Amino acid sequence: MQYIDIIEEIKNTRVLVVGDVMLDQFVYGDAERISPESPVPVLRIKDKKEMLGGAGNVASNLAGLQADCKFISVVGDDENGSKIRNIIQSLGFDDSGLVTDASRPTTVKTRYIAQGQQLLRTDSEKTDSISDDVAKKLQDKVATMIKDVQAVIISDYNKGVLCRELIAAVIAQAGQHDIPVLVDPKRDDFSIYAGADIVTPNKKELSDSVEGMSVDNDEHVTEAARALIEKSDIKIIIATRSNEGMSIVQADQEPIHMKANVREVYDVSGAGDTVIAVLAAAMGAGAQLKVAATMANMAGGIVVGKTGTSPIMIDDFAAQMWPKNQAPVLDWEDAREQIESWQAQGLSVGFTNGCFDIVHYGHVNYLNEAKQKCDRLILGLNSDQSVKILKGANRPINDEKARATVMGAMGSIDMVVLFGAENDDQDNTPCAVVDALRPDKFFKGGDYTIDQLPEAKVVQGYGGEVDIMPVYEGYSTTSIINKSKQDKAA
């Protein structure tokens, strides 16, 4: 079964996720002064985003893979519980697996961020075990929903939903239907997962589960995983090792150690959710263990190479495994609709702009660096008339259709939009297109300051971020054209 076949079959796969759901809130602002009341920064709030966290992030990853998801968890009888229901519905999933428990609040994690740095995180939660009555309701939902899924994920954040009786019931019922059970653990005692097919601890979780055994190399990871298998009656351990990749360990077979497919680790947040979502979806689609693990390892490498918690997207696989489809050239209305869809999935959308008349080394590296800082990168491309106004009557060398096609074929670009003035007396900056599309991040290369960019004020006005990035000295379209003329004259 080829990767491309598995990707397509994942779209027909249904995965049951049982675990601790939470609401992740991100509050963005500026912290430019210290409070006169106490030595703490004052955050002037400019924007707020909310997305699914915990087991909910597993569901978000499954949505990104275009798989179907049945989701079972507990929320409070409160506004945040309603928000979780709404987000699940916006992903295209049924929220009937959520049980409302008026005795406990919906778990909420709120992060306060200024200038890209997290100042504070607050947790609103109740972590004692759910009542027997709520556990029984969850077990009943598992019994109903498990009948037509191809894989089960137990996403354990140790927030009280996954009591021992519920975990045992999920594993037992999955066994009756011959459905693989995969567990993302958050406890030291893994005996609670006895009978599970696959458990995916990270290095710290693996070490803690076997009394601090070393996990600093392949051999030690194998020894620790086998000790855990024997101790806890688990069939397979897939140890996730961040930038070191992952290891597949079974009791009676040679271990498989996979190197990470990532150049640099920016943020490991949510990587475990991505790994287990891809692993379960691929296995549910019929992939063999090693193939599914290879895909999960690749997905983990993609998400740790980005900043923030980001679900994997099916296009990310396409970019890694076969030539990327041409990025679409959209009008502003269609572009905004697509951007809103990405943002609803918790993806960060970046924007940059330029003429890109003759693509060179500096362009390629600049765009690759920008893409590392967001999940989706939009290119605002100056129209032909806009380029003439900026560069003179002899430009552009290549018309807008040719330039859009070339730029859309680059792996860093996810969408192209055209913009620019038609007459000399009109605004030729990207202010209008940026205001219409409202990306999360705006990238500009050069020695500008933010005050020198009118579009920066637009971005900051709606709470977006502006990132002035370094240029690659010695590389420009103008210098290439001048050199060509000199060579021709010589």
CSV table of C-alpha atoms in Angstrom, one decimal:
chain,number,residue,atom,x,y,z
A,1,MET,CA,0.0,0.0,0.0
A,2,GLN,CA,1.6,3.3,-1.1
A,3,TYR,CA,1.6,6.4,1.0
A,4,ILE,CA,-0.6,8.2,-1.5
A,5,ASP,CA,-3.1,5.4,-1.3
A,6,ILE,CA,-3.1,5.6,2.5
A,7,ILE,CA,-3.6,9.3,2.4
A,8,GLU,CA,-6.6,8.9,0.3
A,9,GLU,CA,-8.0,6.0,2.4
A,10,ILE,CA,-7.6,8.1,5.6
A,11,LYS,CA,-10.4,10.3,4.3
A,12,ASN,CA,-12.7,7.2,4.6
A,13,THR,CA,-11.4,6.3,8.1
A,14,ARG,CA,-13.3,6.9,11.3
A,15,VAL,CA,-11.4,7.1,14.6
A,16,LEU,CA,-12.9,7.1,18.1
A,17,VAL,CA,-11.1,9.5,20.5
A,18,VAL,CA,-11.8,9.2,24.3
A,19,GLY,CA,-10.1,11.5,26.7
A,20,ASP,CA,-9.7,14.8,28.5
A,21,VAL,CA,-10.9,17.7,26.4
A,22,MET,CA,-10.0,21.3,27.3
A,23,LEU,CA,-10.3,24.8,25.8
A,24,ASP,CA,-7.0,26.4,24.9
A,25,GLN,CA,-7.1,30.2,25.1
A,26,PHE,CA,-4.3,32.5,23.7
A,27,VAL,CA,-4.4,36.1,24.8
A,28,TYR,CA,-2.1,38.4,22.7
A,29,GLY,CA,-1.0,41.9,23.5
A,30,ASP,CA,1.8,44.3,24.2
A,31,ALA,CA,3.7,44.5,27.5
A,32,GLU,CA,5.5,47.8,27.2
A,33,ARG,CA,5.5,48.9,30.9
A,34,ILE,CA,5.6,47.6,34.4
A,35,SER,CA,2.7,47.9,36.8
A,36,PRO,CA,3.1,50.7,39.4
A,37,GLU,CA,1.3,48.4,41.8
A,38,SER,CA,3.8,45.5,41.7
A,39,PRO,CA,6.8,44.5,39.6
A,40,VAL,CA,4.8,42.7,36.9
A,41,PRO,CA,4.3,43.6,33.2
A,42,VAL,CA,1.0,45.2,32.2
A,43,LEU,CA,-0.5,43.4,29.2
A,44,ARG,CA,-2.5,45.5,26.9
A,45,ILE,CA,-4.8,42.9,25.2
A,46,LYS,CA,-5.2,43.1,21.5
A,47,ASP,CA,-6.4,39.7,20.4
A,48,LYS,CA,-7.7,36.4,21.7
A,49,LYS,CA,-7.9,33.0,20.1
A,50,GLU,CA,-9.6,29.8,21.3
A,51,MET,CA,-9.1,26.3,20.1
A,52,LEU,CA,-9.4,22.7,21.3
A,53,GLY,CA,-6.8,21.4,23.6
A,54,GLY,CA,-5.9,18.1,25.2
A,55,ALA,CA,-7.8,15.3,23.5
A,56,GLY,CA,-9.5,17.9,21.5
A,57,ASN,CA,-6.2,18.7,19.7
A,58,VAL,CA,-6.2,15.0,18.6
A,59,ALA,CA,-9.6,15.6,17.0
A,60,SER,CA,-8.3,18.8,15.3
A,61,ASN,CA,-5.4,16.7,13.8
A,62,LEU,CA,-7.9,14.1,12.5
A,63,ALA,CA,-9.9,17.0,11.0
A,64,GLY,CA,-6.8,18.2,9.3
A,65,LEU,CA,-6.2,14.7,7.9
A,66,GLN,CA,-9.9,14.8,6.6
A,67,ALA,CA,-10.6,11.7,8.7
A,68,ASP,CA,-13.9,11.3,10.6
A,69,CYS,CA,-13.8,11.4,14.3
A,70,LYS,CA,-16.2,10.2,17.1
A,71,PHE,CA,-15.3,12.2,20.2
A,72,ILE,CA,-16.1,11.2,23.8
A,73,SER,CA,-15.3,13.4,26.8
A,74,VAL,CA,-16.7,15.6,29.6
A,75,VAL,CA,-17.4,19.3,29.7
A,76,GLY,CA,-18.9,21.5,32.3
A,77,ASP,CA,-22.3,23.1,32.3
A,78,ASP,CA,-20.8,26.5,31.4
A,79,GLU,CA,-19.9,28.8,28.5
A,80,ASN,CA,-16.6,27.2,27.9
A,81,GLY,CA,-18.3,23.8,27.5
A,82,SER,CA,-20.6,25.4,24.9
A,83,LYS,CA,-17.5,26.8,23.1
A,84,ILE,CA,-16.0,23.3,22.9
A,85,ARG,CA,-19.2,21.9,21.4
A,86,ASN,CA,-19.3,24.7,18.8
A,87,ILE,CA,-15.7,24.1,17.8
A,88,ILE,CA,-16.2,20.3,17.5
A,89,GLN,CA,-19.2,21.0,15.3
A,90,SER,CA,-17.2,23.5,13.2
A,91,LEU,CA,-14.7,20.7,12.5
A,92,GLY,CA,-17.5,18.7,11.0
A,93,PHE,CA,-17.8,16.2,13.9
A,94,ASP,CA,-20.8,15.1,16.0
A,95,ASP,CA,-20.7,16.5,19.6
A,96,SER,CA,-23.1,13.9,21.0
A,97,GLY,CA,-20.3,12.1,22.7
A,98,LEU,CA,-19.7,15.0,25.1
A,99,VAL,CA,-21.3,14.4,28.5
A,100,THR,CA,-22.1,17.6,30.5
A,101,ASP,CA,-21.1,17.4,34.2
A,102,ALA,CA,-22.5,20.3,36.2
A,103,SER,CA,-20.3,19.4,39.2
A,104,ARG,CA,-17.0,20.3,37.4
A,105,PRO,CA,-16.0,23.2,35.2
A,106,THR,CA,-14.7,22.8,31.7
A,107,THR,CA,-11.0,22.6,31.7
A,108,VAL,CA,-9.4,25.8,30.3
A,109,LYS,CA,-5.8,26.7,29.8
A,110,THR,CA,-5.2,30.4,29.2
A,111,ARG,CA,-1.8,31.7,27.9
A,112,TYR,CA,-0.9,35.4,27.9
A,113,ILE,CA,1.6,36.3,25.2
A,114,ALA,CA,3.5,39.5,24.4
A,115,GLN,CA,6.0,39.9,21.6
A,116,GLY,CA,6.0,36.2,21.0
A,117,GLN,CA,6.9,35.3,24.6
A,118,GLN,CA,4.5,33.6,27.0
A,119,LEU,CA,4.2,35.7,30.2
A,120,LEU,CA,1.8,33.5,32.2
A,121,ARG,CA,-0.4,30.5,31.9
A,122,THR,CA,-3.5,30.0,34.0
A,123,ASP,CA,-5.4,26.7,34.4
A,124,SER,CA,-9.1,26.5,35.4
A,125,GLU,CA,-9.8,22.8,36.1
A,126,LYS,CA,-11.0,20.1,38.5
A,127,THR,CA,-8.8,17.0,38.2
A,128,ASP,CA,-10.4,14.5,40.6
A,129,SER,CA,-12.0,11.5,39.0
A,130,ILE,CA,-15.5,11.7,37.4
A,131,SER,CA,-18.4,10.2,39.3
A,132,ASP,CA,-19.5,6.7,38.7
A,133,ASP,CA,-22.7,8.0,37.1
A,134,VAL,CA,-20.7,10.1,34.6
A,135,ALA,CA,-18.3,7.2,33.9
A,136,LYS,CA,-21.3,4.9,33.2
A,137,LYS,CA,-22.7,7.5,30.7
A,138,LEU,CA,-19.3,7.6,28.9
A,139,GLN,CA,-19.1,3.8,28.8
A,140,ASP,CA,-22.5,3.6,27.2
A,141,LYS,CA,-21.4,6.1,24.6
A,142,VAL,CA,-18.3,4.0,23.9
A,143,ALA,CA,-20.4,0.9,23.5
A,144,THR,CA,-22.6,2.7,20.9
A,145,MET,CA,-19.9,4.5,18.9
A,146,ILE,CA,-17.1,1.9,18.8
A,147,LYS,CA,-19.0,-0.4,16.5
A,148,ASP,CA,-18.2,1.4,13.2
A,149,VAL,CA,-14.7,2.8,13.8
A,150,GLN,CA,-11.4,1.5,12.5
A,151,ALA,CA,-9.2,2.7,15.4
A,152,VAL,CA,-9.5,4.0,19.0
A,153,ILE,CA,-7.3,6.6,20.7
A,154,ILE,CA,-7.2,7.1,24.5
A,155,SER,CA,-5.9,10.6,25.0
A,156,ASP,CA,-5.0,10.8,28.6
A,157,TYR,CA,-4.1,14.2,30.1
A,158,ASN,CA,-4.8,13.0,33.6
A,159,LYS,CA,-7.6,15.5,34.2
A,160,GLY,CA,-10.0,13.0,35.8
A,161,VAL,CA,-12.1,11.8,32.8
A,162,LEU,CA,-10.2,8.6,32.2
A,163,CYS,CA,-10.8,6.6,35.3
A,164,ARG,CA,-9.4,3.1,35.5
A,165,GLU,CA,-12.9,1.5,34.9
A,166,LEU,CA,-13.5,3.6,31.7
A,167,ILE,CA,-10.1,2.8,30.3
A,168,ALA,CA,-10.6,-0.9,30.9
A,169,ALA,CA,-14.0,-0.8,29.3
A,170,VAL,CA,-12.7,1.0,26.2
A,171,ILE,CA,-9.9,-1.5,25.7
A,172,ALA,CA,-12.2,-4.5,26.4
A,173,GLN,CA,-14.8,-3.3,23.9
A,174,ALA,CA,-12.3,-2.5,21.2
A,175,GLY,CA,-10.9,-6.0,21.7
A,176,GLN,CA,-14.3,-7.5,21.1
A,177,HIS,CA,-14.5,-5.7,17.7
A,178,ASP,CA,-10.8,-6.4,16.8
A,179,ILE,CA,-10.1,-2.6,16.7
A,180,PRO,CA,-6.6,-1.4,17.6
A,181,VAL,CA,-6.3,0.8,20.8
A,182,LEU,CA,-3.6,3.5,20.9
A,183,VAL,CA,-2.9,5.4,24.1
A,184,ASP,CA,-1.2,8.8,24.6
A,185,PRO,CA,-0.3,8.5,28.3
A,186,LYS,CA,0.2,11.0,31.1
A,187,ARG,CA,0.8,8.8,34.2
A,188,ASP,CA,3.6,7.0,35.8
A,189,ASP,CA,1.6,3.8,36.3
A,190,PHE,CA,1.1,2.3,32.9
A,191,SER,CA,-0.7,-0.8,34.2
A,192,ILE,CA,-3.9,1.2,33.9
A,193,TYR,CA,-3.5,0.8,30.1
A,194,ALA,CA,-3.1,-3.0,30.3
A,195,GLY,CA,-4.2,-4.7,27.1
A,196,ALA,CA,-3.7,-1.7,24.9
A,197,ASP,CA,-2.1,-2.3,21.5
A,198,ILE,CA,0.2,0.7,21.3
A,199,VAL,CA,1.2,3.3,23.9
A,200,THR,CA,3.2,6.4,22.8
A,201,PRO,CA,5.1,7.9,25.7
A,202,ASN,CA,7.7,10.6,25.2
A,203,LYS,CA,11.2,10.2,26.7
A,204,LYS,CA,10.3,11.6,30.1
A,205,GLU,CA,7.1,9.6,30.4
A,206,LEU,CA,8.9,6.4,29.4
A,207,SER,CA,11.7,7.0,31.9
A,208,ASP,CA,9.3,7.9,34.7
A,209,SER,CA,7.2,4.8,34.1
A,210,VAL,CA,10.2,2.5,34.8
A,211,GLU,CA,11.7,4.1,37.8
A,212,GLY,CA,13.9,6.5,36.0
A,213,MET,CA,15.7,4.2,33.6
A,214,SER,CA,17.9,6.0,31.1
A,215,VAL,CA,16.5,6.8,27.7
A,216,ASP,CA,19.5,8.8,26.3
A,217,ASN,CA,20.2,6.5,23.3
A,218,ASP,CA,18.6,3.8,21.1
A,219,GLU,CA,19.7,0.9,23.3
A,220,HIS,CA,18.5,2.5,26.5
A,221,VAL,CA,15.1,3.4,25.0
A,222,THR,CA,14.7,-0.2,23.9
A,223,GLU,CA,15.6,-1.5,27.4
A,224,ALA,CA,13.2,0.9,29.1
A,225,ALA,CA,10.4,0.1,26.6
A,226,ARG,CA,10.7,-3.6,27.0
A,227,ALA,CA,10.7,-3.3,30.8
A,228,LEU,CA,7.5,-1.3,30.5
A,229,ILE,CA,5.9,-3.9,28.2
A,230,GLU,CA,6.7,-6.7,30.7
A,231,LYS,CA,5.6,-4.6,33.6
A,232,SER,CA,2.3,-3.3,32.2
A,233,ASP,CA,1.0,-5.9,29.7
A,234,ILE,CA,1.1,-3.5,26.7
A,235,LYS,CA,1.8,-4.9,23.3
A,236,ILE,CA,3.9,-2.2,21.6
A,237,ILE,CA,5.7,0.9,22.8
A,238,ILE,CA,6.3,3.7,20.3
A,239,ALA,CA,8.5,6.1,22.1
A,240,THR,CA,8.4,9.7,20.7
A,241,ARG,CA,11.8,11.4,21.0
A,242,SER,CA,11.3,14.9,19.7
A,243,ASN,CA,14.2,15.9,17.4
A,244,GLU,CA,15.6,12.3,17.8
A,245,GLY,CA,12.6,10.7,16.0
A,246,MET,CA,10.8,7.7,17.4
A,247,SER,CA,11.4,4.1,18.4
A,248,ILE,CA,9.0,1.1,17.8
A,249,VAL,CA,9.7,-1.5,20.5
A,250,GLN,CA,8.0,-4.9,20.9
A,251,ALA,CA,8.8,-7.7,23.3
A,252,ASP,CA,10.0,-10.3,20.8
A,253,GLN,CA,11.1,-8.3,17.6
A,254,GLU,CA,14.0,-6.1,16.7
A,255,PRO,CA,13.3,-2.5,17.5
A,256,ILE,CA,12.9,0.1,14.8
A,257,HIS,CA,14.5,3.5,15.4
A,258,MET,CA,13.4,6.3,13.1
A,259,LYS,CA,15.3,9.6,12.8
A,260,ALA,CA,13.3,12.8,12.9
A,261,ASN,CA,12.5,14.4,9.6
A,262,VAL,CA,13.0,18.0,10.8
A,263,ARG,CA,15.8,20.5,10.4
A,264,GLU,CA,15.2,22.5,13.6
A,265,VAL,CA,12.8,22.1,16.5
A,266,TYR,CA,10.9,25.3,17.2
A,267,ASP,CA,8.1,24.0,19.4
A,268,VAL,CA,7.1,20.5,20.6
A,269,SER,CA,3.6,21.7,21.8
A,270,GLY,CA,1.0,19.2,20.5
A,271,ALA,CA,3.4,17.0,18.7
A,272,GLY,CA,2.3,13.9,20.7
A,273,ASP,CA,-1.3,14.6,19.6
A,274,THR,CA,-0.3,14.8,16.0
A,275,VAL,CA,1.8,11.6,16.2
A,276,ILE,CA,-1.0,9.5,17.7
A,277,ALA,CA,-3.7,10.9,15.4
A,278,VAL,CA,-1.7,10.1,12.2
A,279,LEU,CA,-0.7,6.7,13.6
A,280,ALA,CA,-4.3,5.7,14.3
A,281,ALA,CA,-5.7,7.1,11.1
A,282,ALA,CA,-3.1,5.4,9.0
A,283,MET,CA,-3.5,2.1,10.8
A,284,GLY,CA,-7.3,2.5,10.5
A,285,ALA,CA,-6.8,3.0,6.7
A,286,GLY,CA,-5.0,-0.3,6.5
A,287,ALA,CA,-1.3,0.7,6.8
A,288,GLN,CA,1.1,-1.7,8.3
A,289,LEU,CA,2.7,-0.6,11.6
A,290,LYS,CA,6.0,0.5,10.2
A,291,VAL,CA,4.4,2.4,7.4
A,292,ALA,CA,2.0,4.1,9.8
A,293,ALA,CA,4.8,4.9,12.2
A,294,THR,CA,6.9,6.4,9.4
A,295,MET,CA,4.0,8.7,8.5
A,296,ALA,CA,3.5,9.7,12.1
A,297,ASN,CA,7.2,10.4,12.5
A,298,MET,CA,7.1,12.6,9.4
A,299,ALA,CA,4.1,14.4,10.8
A,300,GLY,CA,5.8,14.9,14.1
A,301,GLY,CA,8.8,16.4,12.3
A,302,ILE,CA,6.5,18.8,10.5
A,303,VAL,CA,4.8,20.2,13.5
A,304,VAL,CA,7.8,20.5,15.8
A,305,GLY,CA,9.4,22.6,13.0
A,306,LYS,CA,6.7,25.2,13.5
A,307,THR,CA,5.9,27.6,16.3
A,308,GLY,CA,2.8,27.0,18.5
A,309,THR,CA,0.4,24.2,18.7
A,310,SER,CA,-0.6,23.3,15.1
A,311,PRO,CA,-2.5,20.3,13.8
A,312,ILE,CA,-1.1,18.4,10.9
A,313,MET,CA,-2.9,19.0,7.5
A,314,ILE,CA,-3.3,16.6,4.7
A,315,ASP,CA,-1.5,19.1,2.4
A,316,ASP,CA,1.6,18.9,4.7
A,317,PHE,CA,1.9,15.2,3.8
A,318,ALA,CA,1.5,16.0,0.2
A,319,ALA,CA,4.3,18.5,0.3
A,320,GLN,CA,6.6,15.9,1.9
A,321,MET,CA,5.7,12.7,0.0
A,322,TRP,CA,5.1,13.9,-3.6
A,323,PRO,CA,5.3,17.1,-5.6
A,324,LYS,CA,3.1,19.8,-4.2
A,325,ASN,CA,0.0,20.7,-6.2
A,326,GLN,CA,0.0,24.2,-7.6
A,327,ALA,CA,-1.0,26.8,-5.0
A,328,PRO,CA,-4.2,28.4,-6.1
A,329,VAL,CA,-4.5,32.0,-7.3
A,330,LEU,CA,-7.6,33.3,-5.6
A,331,ASP,CA,-9.6,36.6,-5.7
A,332,TRP,CA,-9.8,38.4,-2.4
A,333,GLU,CA,-13.2,37.1,-1.4
A,334,ASP,CA,-12.4,33.4,-2.0
A,335,ALA,CA,-9.0,33.9,-0.3
A,336,ARG,CA,-10.6,35.4,2.8
A,337,GLU,CA,-13.0,32.4,3.0
A,338,GLN,CA,-10.1,30.0,2.8
A,339,ILE,CA,-8.1,31.9,5.4
A,340,GLU,CA,-11.1,31.9,7.8
A,341,SER,CA,-11.3,28.1,7.4
A,342,TRP,CA,-7.7,27.7,8.2
A,343,GLN,CA,-7.9,30.0,11.2
A,344,ALA,CA,-11.0,28.1,12.5
A,345,GLN,CA,-8.8,25.0,12.6
A,346,GLY,CA,-6.3,26.8,14.8
A,347,LEU,CA,-3.8,27.3,11.9
A,348,SER,CA,-1.7,30.5,11.9
A,349,VAL,CA,-1.8,32.3,8.5
A,350,GLY,CA,1.2,34.4,7.3
A,351,PHE,CA,1.3,37.0,4.5
A,352,THR,CA,4.1,38.5,2.5
A,353,ASN,CA,4.2,40.4,-0.7
A,354,GLY,CA,6.4,41.5,-3.6
A,355,CYS,CA,6.9,41.6,-7.3
A,356,PHE,CA,8.9,38.4,-7.6
A,357,ASP,CA,9.7,39.2,-11.3
A,358,ILE,CA,12.9,37.1,-11.5
A,359,VAL,CA,13.0,34.5,-8.6
A,360,HIS,CA,16.5,34.2,-7.0
A,361,TYR,CA,18.3,32.7,-4.0
A,362,GLY,CA,17.3,35.5,-1.7
A,363,HIS,CA,13.6,35.1,-2.5
A,364,VAL,CA,13.6,31.3,-1.9
A,365,ASN,CA,15.4,31.5,1.4
A,366,TYR,CA,13.3,34.4,2.6
A,367,LEU,CA,10.0,32.6,1.8
A,368,ASN,CA,11.2,29.3,3.4
A,369,GLU,CA,12.1,31.2,6.6
A,370,ALA,CA,8.7,32.9,6.6
A,371,LYS,CA,6.9,29.5,6.2
A,372,GLN,CA,8.7,28.1,9.2
A,373,LYS,CA,7.0,30.8,11.3
A,374,CYS,CA,3.4,30.0,10.2
A,375,ASP,CA,1.2,27.1,9.1
A,376,ARG,CA,0.0,28.7,5.8
A,377,LEU,CA,1.8,31.4,3.8
A,378,ILE,CA,-0.1,33.7,1.5
A,379,LEU,CA,1.8,35.6,-1.2
A,380,GLY,CA,0.5,39.0,-2.3
A,381,LEU,CA,1.8,39.4,-5.8
A,382,ASN,CA,2.0,42.8,-7.4
A,383,SER,CA,-0.1,43.0,-10.6
A,384,ASP,CA,1.6,43.9,-13.9
A,385,GLN,CA,0.4,47.5,-13.7
A,386,SER,CA,1.5,47.8,-10.1
A,387,VAL,CA,5.0,46.6,-11.0
A,388,LYS,CA,5.2,49.2,-13.8
A,389,ILE,CA,4.3,51.9,-11.4
A,390,LEU,CA,7.0,50.7,-9.0
A,391,LYS,CA,9.8,49.6,-11.3
A,392,GLY,CA,9.3,51.5,-14.6
A,393,ALA,CA,7.8,50.9,-18.1
A,394,ASN,CA,10.1,48.0,-18.9
A,395,ARG,CA,9.0,45.9,-16.0
A,396,PRO,CA,7.8,43.3,-15.2
A,397,ILE,CA,10.0,41.0,-17.2
A,398,ASN,CA,7.5,38.2,-16.6
A,399,ASP,CA,3.8,38.9,-16.7
A,400,GLU,CA,1.6,38.2,-13.6
A,401,LYS,CA,0.3,34.9,-14.9
A,402,ALA,CA,3.8,33.5,-15.3
A,403,ARG,CA,4.9,34.9,-12.0
A,404,ALA,CA,1.9,33.5,-10.1
A,405,THR,CA,2.5,30.1,-11.7
A,406,VAL,CA,6.2,30.0,-10.7
A,407,MET,CA,5.5,31.2,-7.2
A,408,GLY,CA,2.5,28.9,-6.7
A,409,ALA,CA,4.8,25.9,-7.5
A,410,MET,CA,7.1,26.7,-4.6
A,411,GLY,CA,6.6,24.5,-1.6
A,412,SER,CA,6.5,27.4,0.8
A,413,ILE,CA,3.5,29.1,-0.8
A,414,ASP,CA,0.0,28.0,-0.1
A,415,MET,CA,-2.0,30.7,-1.9
A,416,VAL,CA,-1.4,33.6,-4.3
A,417,VAL,CA,-3.4,36.8,-4.5
A,418,LEU,CA,-2.9,39.7,-6.8
A,419,PHE,CA,-3.0,43.3,-5.7
A,420,GLY,CA,-1.8,46.8,-6.6
A,421,ALA,CA,-2.7,50.1,-8.2
A,422,GLU,CA,-3.9,50.7,-11.7
A,423,ASN,CA,-3.0,54.4,-11.8
A,424,ASP,CA,-0.1,56.4,-10.4
A,425,ASP,CA,-2.3,58.3,-8.1
A,426,GLN,CA,-3.7,55.2,-6.4
A,427,ASP,CA,-2.4,53.4,-3.3
A,428,ASN,CA,0.1,50.8,-4.4
A,429,THR,CA,0.8,49.3,-1.0
A,430,PRO,CA,-0.6,46.0,0.2
A,431,CYS,CA,-2.7,47.8,2.9
A,432,ALA,CA,-6.0,47.1,1.3
A,433,VAL,CA,-5.4,43.4,0.6
A,434,VAL,CA,-4.0,42.9,4.1
A,435,ASP,CA,-7.0,44.5,5.6
A,436,ALA,CA,-9.3,42.4,3.5
A,437,LEU,CA,-7.6,39.1,4.3
A,438,ARG,CA,-6.5,39.7,7.9
A,439,PRO,CA,-3.6,37.2,8.2
A,440,ASP,CA,-2.2,36.5,11.6
A,441,LYS,CA,1.3,37.4,10.7
A,442,PHE,CA,2.8,39.9,8.2
A,443,PHE,CA,6.3,39.3,7.0
A,444,LYS,CA,8.5,42.0,5.3
A,445,GLY,CA,12.1,41.6,4.3
A,446,GLY,CA,14.5,44.6,4.5
A,447,ASP,CA,16.0,47.2,6.7
A,448,TYR,CA,12.6,48.9,7.4
A,449,THR,CA,11.2,49.8,10.7
A,450,ILE,CA,7.6,49.1,11.5
A,451,ASP,CA,6.9,52.8,11.5
A,452,GLN,CA,8.0,53.0,7.9
A,453,LEU,CA,5.4,50.5,6.7
A,454,PRO,CA,1.8,51.7,6.3
A,455,GLU,CA,0.6,48.1,6.0
A,456,ALA,CA,2.1,47.4,9.5
A,457,LYS,CA,-0.3,49.8,11.1
A,458,VAL,CA,-3.2,47.9,9.4
A,459,VAL,CA,-1.9,44.6,10.7
A,460,GLN,CA,-1.4,45.9,14.2
A,461,GLY,CA,-4.8,47.6,14.1
A,462,TYR,CA,-6.6,44.2,14.0
A,463,GLY,CA,-4.2,42.5,16.4
A,464,GLY,CA,-1.9,40.8,14.0
A,465,GLU,CA,1.9,40.4,14.3
A,466,VAL,CA,4.5,42.1,12.1
A,467,ASP,CA,7.9,40.4,11.5
A,468,ILE,CA,10.7,42.4,9.8
A,469,MET,CA,13.0,39.7,8.5
A,470,PRO,CA,16.6,40.1,7.2
A,471,VAL,CA,17.3,40.3,3.5
A,472,TYR,CA,20.0,38.3,1.7
A,473,GLU,CA,22.5,41.0,0.6
A,474,GLY,CA,23.7,40.9,-3.0
A,475,TYR,CA,20.6,39.3,-4.4
A,476,SER,CA,18.0,41.3,-6.2
A,477,THR,CA,16.1,41.2,-9.4
A,478,THR,CA,17.5,44.6,-10.4
A,479,SER,CA,21.1,43.5,-10.0
A,480,ILE,CA,20.3,40.3,-12.1
A,481,ILE,CA,18.9,42.5,-14.9
A,482,ASN,CA,21.8,44.9,-14.7
A,483,LYS,CA,24.3,42.1,-14.8
A,484,SER,CA,22.6,40.6,-17.8
A,485,LYS,CA,22.8,43.9,-19.7
A,486,GLN,CA,26.5,44.2,-18.8
A,487,ASP,CA,27.2,40.7,-20.0
A,488,LYS,CA,25.4,41.3,-23.3
A,489,ALA,CA,27.3,44.5,-23.9
A,490,ALA,CA,30.6,42.8,-23.2
